[in-house]
Each structure stands twice: as C-alpha cells, then as structure tokens.
Amino acid sequence: MATSTKMDANQLARLLGAWSAGSGPLYHQLARGVVTLIDDGALRDRTVLPPERSLAAALSVSRSTVVAAYSELKEQGHLT
C-alpha cells in the first residue's frame, strides 16, 4: 500500500519559485506551477498539498487564489 507524503507550505513555495512571473490570473499561474512540479517529478503521486490558508500565507496571496488554483487542479484531474 502506497503511503502519502505531506508537503509543507513553505517547502512548496520554495519549489514553486517564481510561479507568479507569468501572465494571466494568479490562480491560473499557481495551478500551472503545481502542474509543472508534477510533470517534473518534484511532486509525486499521493502527495498531500498544504492547506489553503497555509499556502496562501507562504505565497503572500489571498486564500481565494489558492482555492481557485486547487479547484482548477481538481477539474483537470491533477488533485483528488
């Protein structure tokens, strides 16, 4: 049985790097940053992402930005 790993908000923020340097809404840029980490293998299957509030604080964005990004990732099938 595979075990899950919890990702700390500050750790994820470091991995994301300059995620907001692109164009478009911040939530979309954040979602793209997470997908890039998944595609690059930095985020493995069954990794538990940090709570919305913690990640928002670590990234200095509003909670609604993280909520929208997580929602987009769920719609795309990247999160369950």
Coordinates of N, CA, C and O in Angstrom, one line a residue:
M1 N 0.8 -1.2 0.0 CA 0.0 0.0 0.0 C 0.9 1.2 0.0 O 1.8 1.4 0.8
A2 N 0.6 2.2 -0.9 CA 1.4 3.4 -1.0 C 1.1 4.3 0.1 O -0.1 4.5 0.4
T3 N 2.1 5.0 0.6 CA 1.8 6.0 1.7 C 1.8 7.4 1.1 O 2.5 7.6 0.0
S4 N 1.2 8.3 1.7 CA 1.1 9.6 1.3 C 2.2 10.5 2.0 O 2.6 10.1 3.1
T5 N 2.6 11.5 1.4 CA 3.6 12.4 2.0 C 3.0 13.8 2.0 O 2.4 14.3 1.1
K6 N 3.1 14.4 3.2 CA 2.6 15.8 3.4 C 3.6 16.8 2.9 O 4.8 16.7 3.3
M7 N 3.2 17.8 2.1 CA 4.0 18.8 1.6 C 3.8 20.1 2.5 O 2.7 20.5 2.7
D8 N 4.8 20.6 3.1 CA 4.8 21.8 3.9 C 4.6 23.0 3.0 O 5.1 23.0 1.9
A9 N 3.8 24.0 3.5 CA 3.5 25.2 2.6 C 4.8 25.9 2.2 O 5.0 26.3 1.1
N10 N 5.7 26.1 3.2 CA 7.0 26.8 2.8 C 7.8 26.0 1.9 O 8.5 26.6 1.0
Q11 N 7.8 24.7 2.0 CA 8.6 23.8 1.1 C 8.0 24.0 -0.4 O 8.7 24.1 -1.3
L12 N 6.6 23.9 -0.4 CA 6.0 24.1 -1.8 C 6.3 25.4 -2.3 O 6.5 25.6 -3.5
A13 N 6.2 26.5 -1.5 CA 6.5 27.8 -2.0 C 7.9 27.9 -2.6 O 8.2 28.5 -3.6
R14 N 8.9 27.3 -1.9 CA 10.3 27.2 -2.4 C 10.4 26.5 -3.8 O 11.0 26.9 -4.7
L15 N 9.7 25.3 -3.8 CA 9.7 24.6 -5.1 C 9.1 25.3 -6.2 O 9.5 25.2 -7.4
L16 N 8.0 26.1 -5.9 CA 7.3 26.9 -7.0 C 8.2 28.0 -7.5 O 8.0 28.4 -8.7
G17 N 9.1 28.5 -6.7 CA 10.0 29.6 -7.2 C 9.2 30.8 -7.6 O 8.3 31.3 -7.0
A18 N 9.5 31.3 -8.9 CA 8.9 32.5 -9.4 C 7.6 32.1 -10.2 O 7.4 32.5 -11.3
W19 N 6.7 31.4 -9.6 CA 5.5 31.0 -10.2 C 4.6 32.1 -10.7 O 3.9 31.9 -11.7
S20 N 4.7 33.3 -10.1 CA 3.8 34.4 -10.5 C 4.4 35.3 -11.5 O 3.9 36.4 -11.8
A21 N 5.5 34.9 -12.1 CA 6.2 35.8 -13.1 C 5.5 35.7 -14.5 O 5.9 36.5 -15.3
G22 N 4.6 34.8 -14.7 CA 4.0 34.7 -16.0 C 2.8 35.7 -16.2 O 2.7 36.7 -15.5
S23 N 2.0 35.3 -17.1 CA 0.8 36.2 -17.4 C -0.5 35.5 -17.0 O -0.5 34.3 -16.9
G24 N -1.5 36.2 -16.9 CA -2.8 35.7 -16.6 C -3.1 35.8 -15.1 O -2.3 36.2 -14.3
P25 N -4.3 35.3 -14.7 CA -4.7 35.4 -13.3 C -3.8 34.6 -12.4 O -3.2 33.5 -12.8
L26 N -3.5 35.1 -11.2 CA -2.6 34.4 -10.2 C -3.0 32.9 -10.0 O -2.2 32.1 -9.9
Y27 N -4.3 32.7 -9.8 CA -4.7 31.3 -9.5 C -4.3 30.4 -10.7 O -3.9 29.2 -10.5
H28 N -4.4 30.9 -11.9 CA -4.1 30.0 -13.1 C -2.6 29.8 -13.1 O -2.1 28.7 -13.4
Q29 N -1.8 30.8 -12.8 CA -0.3 30.7 -12.8 C 0.1 29.7 -11.7 O 1.0 28.9 -11.9
L30 N -0.6 29.8 -10.5 CA -0.3 28.9 -9.4 C -0.6 27.4 -9.8 O 0.2 26.5 -9.6
A31 N -1.7 27.2 -10.4 CA -2.1 25.9 -10.9 C -1.1 25.4 -11.9 O -0.6 24.2 -11.9
R32 N -0.6 26.2 -12.8 CA 0.4 25.8 -13.8 C 1.7 25.5 -13.1 O 2.4 24.5 -13.5
G33 N 2.0 26.2 -12.1 CA 3.3 26.0 -11.4 C 3.2 24.6 -10.7 O 4.2 23.8 -10.7
V34 N 2.1 24.2 -10.1 CA 1.9 22.9 -9.5 C 2.0 21.8 -10.5 O 2.6 20.8 -10.3
V35 N 1.3 22.0 -11.7 CA 1.4 21.0 -12.7 C 2.8 20.8 -13.2 O 3.2 19.7 -13.5
T36 N 3.5 21.9 -13.3 CA 4.9 21.8 -13.7 C 5.7 20.9 -12.7 O 6.5 20.1 -13.1
L37 N 5.5 21.1 -11.4 CA 6.1 20.3 -10.4 C 5.8 18.9 -10.5 O 6.6 18.0 -10.3
I38 N 4.5 18.6 -10.8 CA 4.0 17.2 -11.0 C 4.7 16.6 -12.2 O 5.3 15.5 -12.1
D39 N 4.7 17.3 -13.3 CA 5.3 16.8 -14.6 C 6.8 16.6 -14.4 O 7.4 15.7 -15.0
D40 N 7.5 17.4 -13.6 CA 9.0 17.3 -13.4 C 9.3 16.3 -12.3 O 10.5 16.0 -12.1
G41 N 8.3 15.7 -11.7 CA 8.5 14.7 -10.6 C 8.8 15.3 -9.3 O 9.1 14.5 -8.3
A42 N 8.8 16.6 -9.1 CA 9.0 17.2 -7.8 C 7.9 16.9 -6.8 O 8.1 16.9 -5.6
L43 N 6.7 16.8 -7.4 CA 5.5 16.4 -6.6 C 5.1 15.0 -7.1 O 4.8 14.8 -8.2
R44 N 5.2 14.1 -6.2 CA 4.9 12.7 -6.5 C 3.4 12.4 -6.3 O 2.7 13.1 -5.5
D45 N 3.0 11.3 -6.9 CA 1.6 10.8 -6.6 C 1.4 10.6 -5.1 O 2.3 10.2 -4.4
R46 N 0.2 10.9 -4.7 CA -0.2 10.8 -3.3 C 0.4 11.8 -2.4 O 0.3 11.7 -1.2
T47 N 1.0 12.9 -2.9 CA 1.5 14.0 -2.1 C 0.3 14.8 -1.6 O -0.5 15.2 -2.4
V48 N 0.2 15.0 -0.3 CA -0.9 15.9 0.2 C -0.4 17.3 0.2 O 0.6 17.6 0.9
L49 N -1.1 18.1 -0.5 CA -0.7 19.5 -0.6 C -1.1 20.3 0.7 O -2.0 19.8 1.4
P50 N -0.5 21.4 1.0 CA -0.8 22.1 2.2 C -2.2 22.7 2.2 O -2.7 22.9 1.2
P51 N -2.7 23.0 3.4 CA -4.0 23.6 3.5 C -4.0 25.0 2.8 O -2.9 25.6 2.7
E52 N -5.1 25.4 2.4 CA -5.2 26.7 1.6 C -4.7 27.8 2.3 O -3.9 28.6 1.8
R53 N -5.0 28.0 3.6 CA -4.6 29.2 4.4 C -3.1 29.2 4.5 O -2.4 30.2 4.4
S54 N -2.5 28.0 4.8 CA -1.0 27.9 5.0 C -0.3 28.3 3.7 O 0.7 29.0 3.7
L55 N -0.8 27.7 2.6 CA -0.1 28.0 1.3 C -0.3 29.5 0.9 O 0.7 30.1 0.4
A56 N -1.5 30.0 1.2 CA -1.7 31.4 0.9 C -0.7 32.3 1.6 O -0.1 33.3 1.1
A57 N -0.5 32.0 2.9 CA 0.4 32.8 3.7 C 1.8 32.7 3.2 O 2.6 33.6 3.1
A58 N 2.2 31.4 2.9 CA 3.6 31.2 2.4 C 3.9 31.9 1.1 O 5.0 32.3 0.8
L59 N 2.8 32.0 0.2 CA 3.0 32.7 -1.1 C 2.6 34.2 -1.1 O 2.7 34.8 -2.1
S60 N 2.1 34.6 0.0 CA 1.7 36.1 0.2 C 0.6 36.4 -0.8 O 0.6 37.4 -1.5
V61 N -0.4 35.5 -0.9 CA -1.6 35.7 -1.8 C -2.8 35.5 -0.9 O -2.7 35.0 0.2
S62 N -4.0 35.8 -1.5 CA -5.2 35.6 -0.8 C -5.6 34.1 -0.8 O -5.1 33.4 -1.7
R63 N -6.3 33.7 0.2 CA -6.8 32.3 0.3 C -7.6 32.0 -1.0 O -7.5 30.9 -1.5
S64 N -8.4 32.9 -1.5 CA -9.2 32.7 -2.7 C -8.4 32.3 -3.9 O -8.8 31.6 -4.7
T65 N -7.1 32.8 -4.0 CA -6.2 32.5 -5.1 C -5.9 31.0 -5.0 O -5.9 30.3 -6.0
V66 N -5.6 30.5 -3.8 CA -5.2 29.1 -3.6 C -6.4 28.2 -3.8 O -6.4 27.2 -4.5
V67 N -7.6 28.7 -3.3 CA -8.8 27.9 -3.5 C -9.1 27.7 -5.0 O -9.4 26.6 -5.5
A68 N -9.0 28.8 -5.8 CA -9.3 28.7 -7.2 C -8.2 27.9 -7.9 O -8.6 27.1 -8.8
A69 N -7.0 27.9 -7.5 CA -5.9 27.1 -8.1 C -6.2 25.6 -7.8 O -6.1 24.8 -8.7
Y70 N -6.5 25.3 -6.6 CA -6.8 23.9 -6.2 C -8.0 23.4 -7.0 O -8.1 22.3 -7.4
S71 N -9.0 24.3 -7.1 CA -10.2 23.9 -7.8 C -9.9 23.6 -9.3 O -10.4 22.6 -9.9
E72 N -9.1 24.4 -9.9 CA -8.7 24.2 -11.3 C -7.9 22.9 -11.4 O -8.1 22.1 -12.4
L73 N -7.0 22.6 -10.5 CA -6.2 21.4 -10.5 C -7.1 20.2 -10.3 O -6.9 19.1 -11.0
K74 N -8.2 20.3 -9.5 CA -9.1 19.2 -9.4 C -9.9 19.0 -10.7 O -10.1 17.8 -11.1
E75 N -10.3 20.1 -11.3 CA -11.1 19.9 -12.6 C -10.2 19.3 -13.7 O -10.8 18.6 -14.5
Q76 N -8.9 19.6 -13.6 CA -8.0 19.0 -14.6 C -7.6 17.6 -14.3 O -6.9 16.9 -15.1
G77 N -8.0 17.1 -13.1 CA -7.7 15.7 -12.8 C -6.3 15.6 -12.1 O -5.8 14.4 -11.9
H78 N -5.7 16.7 -11.7 CA -4.4 16.6 -11.0 C -4.5 16.4 -9.5 O -3.5 16.0 -8.9
L79 N -5.6 16.8 -8.9 CA -5.9 16.6 -7.5 C -7.1 15.8 -7.3 O -8.1 15.9 -8.1
T80 N -7.1 15.1 -6.1 CA -8.4 14.4 -5.7 C -8.8 14.8 -4.4 O -8.0 15.4 -3.6

